Coordinates of C-alpha atoms in Angstrom, one line a residue:
X1 CA 0.0 0.0 0.0
X2 CA 1.3 3.5 -0.9
X3 CA 1.9 5.8 2.0
X4 CA -0.4 8.8 2.1
X5 CA 0.7 12.1 3.5
X6 CA -1.2 14.6 5.6
X7 CA 0.2 18.0 6.7
X8 CA -1.3 19.6 9.7
X9 CA -0.8 23.4 9.7
X10 CA -0.9 25.6 12.8
X11 CA 0.8 26.9 15.9
X12 CA 2.1 25.4 19.1
X13 CA 2.8 27.6 22.1
X14 CA 4.7 27.5 25.3
X15 CA 2.2 26.9 28.1
X16 CA 2.5 28.1 31.7
X17 CA 0.0 26.9 34.2
X18 CA -0.3 27.7 37.9
X19 CA -1.2 25.2 40.7
X20 CA -1.1 27.0 44.0
X21 CA 2.2 28.8 44.1
X22 CA 3.8 26.5 41.5
X23 CA 4.2 27.2 37.8
X24 CA 4.3 24.3 35.4
X25 CA 5.7 24.7 31.8
X26 CA 4.4 22.7 28.9
X27 CA 3.5 23.1 25.2
X28 CA 0.0 23.3 23.6
X29 CA -1.8 24.1 20.4
X30 CA -5.1 22.8 18.8
X31 CA -3.5 21.5 15.6
X32 CA -0.5 20.0 17.4
X33 CA -2.9 18.0 19.6
X34 CA -4.6 16.7 16.5
X35 CA -1.3 15.8 14.9
X36 CA -0.1 13.8 17.9
X37 CA -3.3 11.9 18.4
X38 CA -3.6 11.1 14.7
X39 CA 0.0 9.8 14.6
X40 CA -0.7 7.7 17.6
X41 CA -3.7 6.0 16.1
X42 CA -2.4 5.6 12.5
X43 CA 0.0 3.1 10.9
X44 CA 3.0 5.2 9.9
X45 CA 3.5 3.0 6.9
X46 CA 0.1 4.0 5.6
X47 CA -0.1 7.6 6.7
X48 CA 2.7 10.1 7.2
X49 CA 1.7 12.9 9.6
X50 CA 3.6 16.2 9.2
X51 CA 3.3 19.2 11.4
X52 CA 3.8 22.6 9.6
X53 CA 4.6 25.7 11.5
X54 CA 7.5 28.1 12.3
X55 CA 9.5 28.2 15.5
X56 CA 12.6 30.0 16.8
X57 CA 16.1 28.8 17.2
X58 CA 15.7 28.8 21.0
X59 CA 15.8 25.9 23.4
X60 CA 12.0 25.9 23.8
X61 CA 11.7 25.3 20.1
X62 CA 14.3 22.5 20.3
X63 CA 12.3 20.8 23.0
X64 CA 9.1 21.0 21.0
X65 CA 10.6 19.4 17.9
X66 CA 12.3 16.6 20.0
X67 CA 8.9 15.9 21.7
X68 CA 7.1 15.7 18.3
X69 CA 9.6 13.4 16.8
X70 CA 9.2 11.1 19.7
X71 CA 5.5 11.0 18.7
X72 CA 6.4 10.0 15.1
X73 CA 5.2 13.4 13.9
X74 CA 7.4 14.5 10.9
X75 CA 9.1 17.8 11.5
X76 CA 11.1 18.4 8.3
X77 CA 8.8 21.2 7.0
X78 CA 9.0 23.2 10.2
X79 CA 10.9 26.4 9.8
X80 CA 13.3 27.9 12.3
X81 CA 13.4 31.7 12.3
X82 CA 16.4 33.4 13.9
X83 CA 14.5 36.5 15.1
X84 CA 11.3 34.9 16.4
X85 CA 10.2 32.6 19.2
X86 CA 7.0 30.5 19.9
X87 CA 4.0 32.3 21.4
X88 CA 3.2 31.9 25.1
X89 CA 0.1 31.5 27.1
X90 CA -0.6 31.4 30.8
X91 CA -3.5 29.5 32.5
X92 CA -4.7 31.2 35.6
X93 CA -7.0 29.0 37.8
X94 CA -9.2 30.6 40.5
X95 CA -10.4 29.1 43.8
X96 CA -13.4 27.5 42.1
X97 CA -11.3 25.8 39.4
X98 CA -12.3 28.2 36.6
X99 CA -9.6 28.8 34.1
X100 CA -8.6 32.1 32.4
X101 CA -6.2 32.1 29.5
X102 CA -3.7 35.0 28.9
X103 CA -1.8 35.1 25.5
X104 CA 1.4 36.6 24.2
X105 CA 1.5 35.6 20.5
X106 CA 1.4 38.8 18.4
X107 CA 5.1 38.3 17.3
X108 CA 5.1 34.5 17.4
X109 CA 7.1 32.7 14.8
X110 CA 4.1 30.8 13.5
X111 CA 2.5 34.0 12.2
X112 CA 5.3 34.3 9.7
X113 CA 5.6 30.8 8.3
X114 CA 4.4 32.0 4.9
X115 CA 6.6 35.1 4.8
X116 CA 10.1 33.5 4.9
X117 CA 12.5 32.7 2.1
X118 CA 11.7 29.0 2.5
X119 CA 7.9 29.4 2.3
X120 CA 7.6 29.0 -1.5
X121 CA 9.5 25.8 -1.5
X122 CA 7.5 24.4 1.4
X123 CA 4.2 25.4 -0.4
X124 CA 5.4 23.6 -3.5
X125 CA 5.8 20.4 -1.5
X126 CA 2.6 20.8 0.4
X127 CA 0.7 21.2 -2.9
X128 CA 1.4 17.6 -3.6
X129 CA 0.2 16.2 -0.2
X130 CA -2.8 13.9 -0.1
X131 CA -4.4 16.0 2.7
X132 CA -3.9 19.4 4.3
X133 CA -5.5 20.0 7.7
X134 CA -5.9 23.3 9.5
X135 CA -8.1 25.1 12.0
X136 CA -9.8 28.4 12.5
X137 CA -6.8 29.3 14.7
X138 CA -4.4 28.5 11.9
X139 CA -6.2 31.2 9.9
X140 CA -6.6 33.7 12.7
X141 CA -2.9 34.0 13.5
X142 CA -2.0 35.0 9.9
X143 CA -1.8 38.5 8.5
X144 CA -4.2 39.1 5.6
X145 CA -1.6 38.7 2.9
X146 CA -0.4 35.4 4.3
X147 CA -4.0 34.2 4.5
X148 CA -4.2 34.9 0.7
X149 CA -1.1 32.8 0.1
X150 CA -2.6 30.0 2.2
X151 CA -5.7 30.0 0.1
X152 CA -3.6 29.7 -3.1
X153 CA -1.8 26.7 -1.5
X154 CA -5.1 25.0 -0.7
X155 CA -6.4 25.6 -4.2
X156 CA -3.2 24.1 -5.7
X157 CA -3.4 21.0 -3.5
X158 CA -7.0 20.4 -4.5
X159 CA -6.1 20.8 -8.2
X160 CA -3.5 18.1 -7.7
X161 CA -6.0 15.7 -6.3
X162 CA -5.5 16.5 -2.6
X163 CA -8.2 17.1 0.0
X164 CA -8.5 20.0 2.5
X165 CA -9.8 19.4 6.0
X166 CA -10.9 22.3 8.2
X167 CA -11.8 22.5 11.9
X168 CA -13.8 25.6 12.6
X169 CA -12.3 26.3 16.1
X170 CA -13.4 30.0 16.3
X171 CA -11.7 32.2 18.9
X172 CA -13.1 35.7 18.8
X173 CA -10.2 37.4 20.5
X174 CA -7.9 36.4 17.6
X175 CA -9.9 38.4 15.1
X176 CA -10.2 42.1 14.6
X177 CA -14.0 41.8 14.4
X178 CA -16.7 39.2 13.6
X179 CA -17.2 40.4 10.1
X180 CA -13.5 39.8 9.3
X181 CA -13.8 36.2 10.7
X182 CA -17.0 35.5 8.7
X183 CA -15.3 36.6 5.5
X184 CA -12.2 34.4 6.1
X185 CA -14.3 31.4 7.1
X186 CA -16.6 31.7 4.1
X187 CA -13.5 31.7 1.8
X188 CA -11.9 28.9 3.7
X189 CA -15.0 26.7 3.3
X190 CA -14.9 27.2 -0.4
X191 CA -11.5 25.4 -0.3
X192 CA -12.6 22.7 2.1
X193 CA -13.6 19.0 1.4
X194 CA -14.2 17.9 5.0
X195 CA -15.2 20.2 7.8
X196 CA -15.3 19.6 11.6
X197 CA -17.8 22.1 13.0
X198 CA -18.1 22.6 16.7
X199 CA -21.7 23.7 17.0
X200 CA -21.0 26.2 19.8
X201 CA -18.4 27.9 17.6
X202 CA -20.8 28.0 14.7
X203 CA -23.4 29.7 16.8
X204 CA -20.8 32.2 18.2
X205 CA -19.6 33.1 14.7
X206 CA -22.8 33.1 12.7
X207 CA -25.5 33.5 15.3
X208 CA -27.6 30.6 16.5
X209 CA -29.4 28.9 13.7
X210 CA -31.3 25.6 13.1
X211 CA -29.0 22.6 12.5
X212 CA -30.4 22.2 9.0
X213 CA -29.4 25.7 8.2
X214 CA -25.8 25.2 9.5
X215 CA -25.5 22.1 7.3
X216 CA -27.0 23.8 4.3
X217 CA -24.7 26.8 4.5
X218 CA -21.7 24.5 4.7
X219 CA -22.8 22.3 1.9
X220 CA -23.5 25.3 -0.3
X221 CA -19.8 26.3 0.0
X222 CA -18.9 23.0 -1.6
X223 CA -17.9 20.9 1.5
X224 CA -18.6 17.2 0.9
X225 CA -18.2 15.8 4.4
X226 CA -19.3 17.5 7.6
X227 CA -18.9 16.2 11.2
X228 CA -20.7 18.3 13.7
X229 CA -19.2 18.1 17.2
X230 CA -21.6 18.8 20.1
X231 CA -19.4 18.3 23.2
X232 CA -20.8 15.5 25.4
X233 CA -23.8 15.0 23.0
X234 CA -23.9 12.8 19.9
X235 CA -22.0 13.7 16.8
X236 CA -23.8 14.3 13.5
X237 CA -22.2 13.3 10.2
X238 CA -23.3 14.4 6.7
X239 CA -21.5 12.9 3.7
X240 CA -22.4 14.1 0.3
X241 CA -26.1 14.0 -0.3
X242 CA -26.6 11.0 2.1
X243 CA -29.0 11.4 5.0
X244 CA -27.6 13.0 8.2
X245 CA -26.4 10.3 10.6
X246 CA -26.1 10.6 14.4
X247 CA -23.4 8.7 16.3
X248 CA -23.9 8.5 20.1
X249 CA -21.2 9.9 22.4
X250 CA -19.7 7.9 25.2
X251 CA -21.3 8.9 28.5
X252 CA -18.9 9.3 31.5
X253 CA -19.7 9.7 35.1
X254 CA -19.1 13.4 36.1
X255 CA -16.3 12.4 38.5
X256 CA -14.4 10.8 35.6
X257 CA -14.1 14.0 33.7
X258 CA -10.8 15.5 34.8
X259 CA -9.9 18.0 32.0
X260 CA -11.7 18.8 28.8
X261 CA -8.6 20.3 27.2
X262 CA -8.1 18.9 23.6
X263 CA -11.4 17.1 23.6
X264 CA -12.4 18.5 20.2
X265 CA -8.9 18.2 18.8
X266 CA -8.6 14.5 19.8
X267 CA -12.1 13.8 18.4
X268 CA -11.0 15.1 15.0
X269 CA -7.8 12.9 15.2
X270 CA -9.8 9.8 16.1
X271 CA -12.2 10.4 13.2
X272 CA -9.4 11.0 10.7
X273 CA -7.5 7.9 11.9
X274 CA -10.4 5.7 10.7
X275 CA -11.7 7.8 7.8
X276 CA -8.3 8.2 6.1
X277 CA -7.7 4.5 6.4
X278 CA -10.9 3.8 4.5
X279 CA -13.4 3.3 7.3
X280 CA -17.0 4.6 7.3
X281 CA -18.0 7.9 8.7
X282 CA -20.0 6.2 11.5
X283 CA -17.0 4.1 12.5
X284 CA -14.8 7.3 12.3
X285 CA -17.2 9.2 14.6
X286 CA -17.3 6.4 17.1
X287 CA -13.5 6.4 17.2
X288 CA -13.5 10.1 17.6
X289 CA -15.8 9.8 20.6
X290 CA -13.7 7.0 22.1
X291 CA -10.5 9.1 21.7
X292 CA -12.0 12.3 23.2
X293 CA -13.7 10.4 26.1
X294 CA -10.3 8.9 27.0
X295 CA -8.4 12.2 26.8
X296 CA -10.8 14.1 29.1
X297 CA -10.2 11.5 31.9
X298 CA -6.6 12.8 32.2
X299 CA -5.0 16.1 33.0
X300 CA -3.4 18.1 30.1
X301 CA -3.8 18.3 26.4
X302 CA -1.6 15.3 25.6
X303 CA -2.2 12.2 27.7
X304 CA 0.4 9.5 28.3
X305 CA 0.8 7.1 25.4
X306 CA 0.0 4.2 27.7
X307 CA -3.5 5.7 28.4
X308 CA -4.5 5.7 24.7
X309 CA -7.5 3.5 23.8
X310 CA -6.8 0.3 22.0

């Protein structure tokens, strides 16, 4: 069997989190979470998983790359920019356990991955990948000119027979205003073959609408496969003109839910692990639920490899 290639495009940041008087350092990012969980659940002989971003030449960036290589995520397309560093965020937790996130990312290396002298060569390679995956955050961090370059890349990949996969992951604070985000998302969907839509994010971006309207709007943009994520509720899958299918979530006792970080990212990874290997959309959604329900029973975005479902 010929090995297929997927490139996952986005940003990973330095994570600082407080617990009492202690500060813990880690790394985090929505697309990176998906890359790791996809690589863990795929046969590397059948699917090569690349992560595409830009980092600095600092020790934090060195540690990130070393960790991803341990996870069998390919890092050869990651750029190292001399004058930039990864972004940083801090998780502040109050006495009730509620979390607040603070970000320092305006000059992060990942914002400039399409502006470097290496960018054109990397895009030429990516245009021949079988799949390109990105999220709403992958879009939001880019300057407008870079976003246009990205759309050109996505178009070239599709013209070469590749498919584009998009996770809506809308974060209002990353956009100048809602109108700018809507315009960017509408264009992105016109370049998308498969979309993961978190329903809460759709409502936040477009206003709350009936589910049929959400699906119709996405299909009208040309998206052929839609997986609608609804947190702890069932997932809805629409493939082509086939009827909408509902796949039940895995119900957990409240005390088993430790940390919902990366729940949506890991669902997408589980879904893709099955779907890109030729499985049905229903089986893919079931694997997505299994992956997410496992991840949220552990603390942190990336759970130990030993805790992964079989």
